[in-house]
CSV table of C-alpha atoms in Angstrom, one decimal:
chain,number,residue,atom,x,y,z
A,1,MET,CA,36.6,-2.7,31.2
A,2,ALA,CA,34.3,0.0,31.5
A,3,ILE,CA,34.7,3.6,31.6
A,4,PRO,CA,33.0,5.0,34.5
A,5,ASP,CA,30.1,7.4,33.1
A,6,ASN,CA,31.2,11.2,33.2
A,7,PRO,CA,28.6,13.6,31.9
A,8,ARG,CA,31.3,16.1,30.6
A,9,LEU,CA,33.4,13.5,28.6
A,10,ARG,CA,34.2,15.4,25.2
A,11,ILE,CA,36.8,14.8,22.2
A,12,SER,CA,38.0,17.1,20.2
A,13,ARG,CA,37.4,17.5,16.3
A,14,HIS,CA,40.9,15.6,15.9
A,15,GLY,CA,39.8,12.9,18.7
A,16,LEU,CA,36.8,12.5,16.1
A,17,GLU,CA,39.0,11.8,13.4
A,18,ARG,CA,41.4,9.0,15.3
A,19,LEU,CA,38.1,7.4,16.6
A,20,ASP,CA,36.7,6.6,13.4
A,21,LEU,CA,40.4,6.1,11.7
A,22,LEU,CA,40.8,3.4,14.4
A,23,LEU,CA,37.6,1.6,13.7
A,24,VAL,CA,38.9,1.8,9.5
A,25,ALA,CA,41.9,0.3,10.6
A,26,VAL,CA,39.9,-2.5,12.6
A,27,GLU,CA,37.7,-3.2,9.0
A,28,ALA,CA,41.4,-3.0,7.2
A,29,LEU,CA,42.6,-5.9,9.9
A,30,ASP,CA,39.6,-7.7,9.5
A,31,LEU,CA,37.4,-8.2,6.4
A,32,ASN,CA,34.1,-8.8,8.5
A,33,GLY,CA,35.0,-5.8,10.9
A,34,GLY,CA,32.1,-4.0,10.0
A,35,GLU,CA,29.9,-7.3,10.9
A,36,ALA,CA,32.1,-7.6,13.9
A,37,MET,CA,31.4,-4.2,15.3
A,38,LEU,CA,27.8,-4.9,15.0
A,39,TRP,CA,27.8,-8.3,17.0
A,40,THR,CA,30.5,-6.8,19.6
A,41,MET,CA,27.6,-4.0,20.2
A,42,GLN,CA,25.0,-6.7,20.7
A,43,GLN,CA,26.9,-8.6,22.6
A,44,LYS,CA,28.0,-6.0,25.3
A,45,GLY,CA,24.2,-4.6,25.7
A,46,TYR,CA,25.1,-1.4,23.7
A,47,LEU,CA,22.3,-1.2,21.9
A,48,ALA,CA,20.7,1.0,24.0
A,49,VAL,CA,23.2,3.8,23.2
A,50,ILE,CA,23.2,3.1,19.6
A,51,PRO,CA,20.6,1.0,18.6
A,52,ASN,CA,21.1,0.1,14.9
A,53,ARG,CA,23.7,-0.3,12.1
A,54,VAL,CA,22.4,2.7,10.6
A,55,GLU,CA,22.9,5.1,14.0
A,56,PHE,CA,26.4,3.4,14.2
A,57,TRP,CA,27.0,4.9,10.8
A,58,LYS,CA,25.6,8.3,11.9
A,59,LYS,CA,27.7,8.4,15.2
A,60,ARG,CA,31.1,7.1,13.0
A,61,SER,CA,30.5,9.8,10.1
A,62,CYS,CA,30.3,12.4,13.0
A,63,ASN,CA,34.2,12.3,11.7
A,64,PRO,CA,35.0,15.6,9.8
A,65,LEU,CA,36.8,13.8,7.0
A,66,ARG,CA,34.1,11.7,6.2
A,67,ARG,CA,32.8,12.3,2.7
A,68,TYR,CA,29.0,13.1,4.0
A,69,PRO,CA,30.3,14.2,7.5
A,70,ARG,CA,27.4,15.4,9.9
A,71,ARG,CA,28.1,18.4,12.2
A,72,GLU,CA,27.3,16.9,15.4
A,73,THR,CA,28.9,16.0,18.4
A,74,LEU,CA,28.7,12.5,19.9
A,75,ARG,CA,27.3,12.3,23.6
A,76,PRO,CA,29.1,11.2,26.5
A,77,GLU,CA,28.0,7.3,26.0
A,78,GLU,CA,28.2,7.4,22.9
A,79,ILE,CA,32.1,8.2,23.1
A,80,ILE,CA,32.3,5.5,25.8
A,81,VAL,CA,30.4,3.3,23.7
A,82,MET,CA,32.8,3.6,20.6
A,83,VAL,CA,35.6,3.2,22.9
A,84,ASN,CA,35.0,0.2,24.3
A,85,LEU,CA,34.2,-1.0,21.3
A,86,VAL,CA,37.8,-0.2,19.6
A,87,CYS,CA,39.5,-1.4,23.1
A,88,HIS,CA,37.5,-4.9,22.6
A,89,LEU,CA,37.8,-5.4,18.7
A,90,SER,CA,41.9,-4.8,19.6
A,91,GLU,CA,41.4,-7.7,22.4
A,92,ARG,CA,40.4,-9.7,19.7
A,93,LEU,CA,42.5,-8.6,17.2
A,94,TYR,CA,45.5,-8.7,19.5
A,95,PRO,CA,47.4,-11.5,18.0
A,96,ILE,CA,47.6,-9.9,14.3
A,97,LEU,CA,48.2,-6.6,15.9
A,98,ARG,CA,51.3,-8.1,17.6
A,99,GLN,CA,52.6,-9.9,14.5
A,100,LEU,CA,53.0,-6.3,12.4
A,101,ILE,CA,54.5,-4.4,15.3
A,102,SER,CA,56.8,-7.3,16.2
A,103,SER,CA,60.8,-7.1,15.7
A,104,THR,CA,60.7,-11.4,16.2
A,105,VAL,CA,58.7,-11.6,13.2
A,106,PRO,CA,61.6,-11.8,10.0
A,107,GLU,CA,61.5,-8.4,8.4
A,108,ALA,CA,60.1,-10.1,5.2
A,109,LEU,CA,56.9,-11.2,6.4
A,110,SER,CA,56.3,-8.4,8.5
A,111,ALA,CA,56.7,-6.3,5.4
A,112,ALA,CA,54.1,-8.4,3.5
A,113,ARG,CA,51.9,-8.0,6.0
A,114,MET,CA,52.1,-4.3,7.0
A,115,GLU,CA,51.7,-4.1,2.8
A,116,ARG,CA,48.2,-5.9,3.2
A,117,PHE,CA,46.8,-3.4,5.9
A,118,VAL,CA,48.1,-0.7,4.4
A,119,THR,CA,46.8,-1.6,1.2
A,120,ARG,CA,43.2,-2.0,2.6
A,121,LEU,CA,43.5,1.0,4.7
A,122,ARG,CA,44.4,2.7,1.8
A,123,ARG,CA,41.2,1.6,-0.3
A,124,LEU,CA,39.0,2.0,2.7
A,125,VAL,CA,40.0,6.0,3.3
A,126,ARG,CA,39.5,6.2,-0.4
A,127,GLU,CA,35.7,4.8,-0.1
A,128,ARG,CA,35.0,6.6,2.6
A,129,MET,CA,36.6,10.0,3.0
A,130,ASN,CA,36.6,13.2,1.2
A,131,PRO,CA,39.6,13.4,-1.3
A,132,LYS,CA,39.5,17.2,-0.8
A,133,ARG,CA,40.5,17.3,2.8
A,134,ALA,CA,44.4,18.0,3.0
A,135,ALA,CA,44.4,15.0,5.8
A,136,VAL,CA,42.8,12.2,3.8
A,137,GLN,CA,45.1,13.6,0.4
A,138,GLN,CA,47.9,12.6,2.9
A,139,PHE,CA,47.1,8.8,2.3
A,140,GLU,CA,48.1,8.8,-1.3
A,141,ASP,CA,51.6,9.7,0.2
A,142,PRO,CA,53.0,5.7,0.4
A,143,HIS,CA,55.6,7.2,3.6
A,144,HIS,CA,52.4,8.9,5.0
A,145,CYS,CA,50.1,6.2,4.6
A,146,GLN,CA,53.0,3.5,5.8
A,147,ALA,CA,53.6,5.9,9.0
A,148,MET,CA,49.9,6.3,9.7
A,149,ALA,CA,48.9,2.5,9.3
A,150,ARG,CA,52.3,2.0,12.2
A,151,THR,CA,50.6,4.4,14.2
A,152,LEU,CA,47.1,3.1,13.9
A,153,VAL,CA,48.1,0.1,14.7
A,154,ARG,CA,49.7,1.0,18.0
A,155,ILE,CA,47.3,2.5,19.0
A,156,LEU,CA,45.0,-0.3,18.7
A,157,ALA,CA,47.7,-2.7,20.4
A,158,PHE,CA,47.8,-0.2,23.2
A,159,SER,CA,44.1,-0.3,23.5
A,160,ALA,CA,43.7,-3.9,23.8
A,161,GLY,CA,44.0,-5.3,27.4
A,162,PRO,CA,42.8,-4.1,31.5
A,163,GLY,CA,43.1,0.0,31.2
A,164,GLY,CA,43.0,-0.3,27.2
A,165,PRO,CA,39.5,2.2,27.2
A,166,ARG,CA,41.2,4.6,29.7
A,167,ARG,CA,44.7,4.8,28.0
A,168,LEU,CA,42.3,5.5,24.3
A,169,ILE,CA,40.4,8.4,25.9
A,170,ALA,CA,43.5,9.6,27.2
A,171,HIS,CA,45.2,9.8,23.6
A,172,LEU,CA,41.6,11.0,21.9
A,173,GLN,CA,41.4,13.5,24.1
A,174,ASP,CA,45.6,14.7,23.4
A,175,GLY,CA,46.2,16.9,21.2
A,176,LEU,CA,48.9,15.1,19.5
A,177,GLN,CA,49.0,14.1,15.8
A,178,PRO,CA,50.3,10.9,14.8
């Protein structure tokens, strides 16, 4: 599941925003998502690159939409760790992701599940992101928030499984907006 080392690997500002939003989405899906991230980093041996929770928080704060952003870019090995982390957690959460995007689940049940996810996502975005940023203000619009939540779930599902890290890197380097 690892991505080959690429010393020139970079992602844009929008890629940093999307990567952090995917991590926020994981936290919205899993109530213990933050601890699961740290545990996964320890189990996968990523502590050599990001040694503790403070450094992990600093790396996530490179997102320009954060309430208190850091003006730095992620090194290629940090990008790889964060991408692998998202992909591993996506695999772990795949049954939940599939329930959210499946057309075979009764619509009322699917809508209730998605509404719970959207509510948690909106709460986490309010807590952690700068409310003065236009991209964050869009989360207050229920239709935009719902659409963004569906997009994040699809990206997480797309990132699970073999080849997920490569697909996610391609998505983060792509200029498309959800």
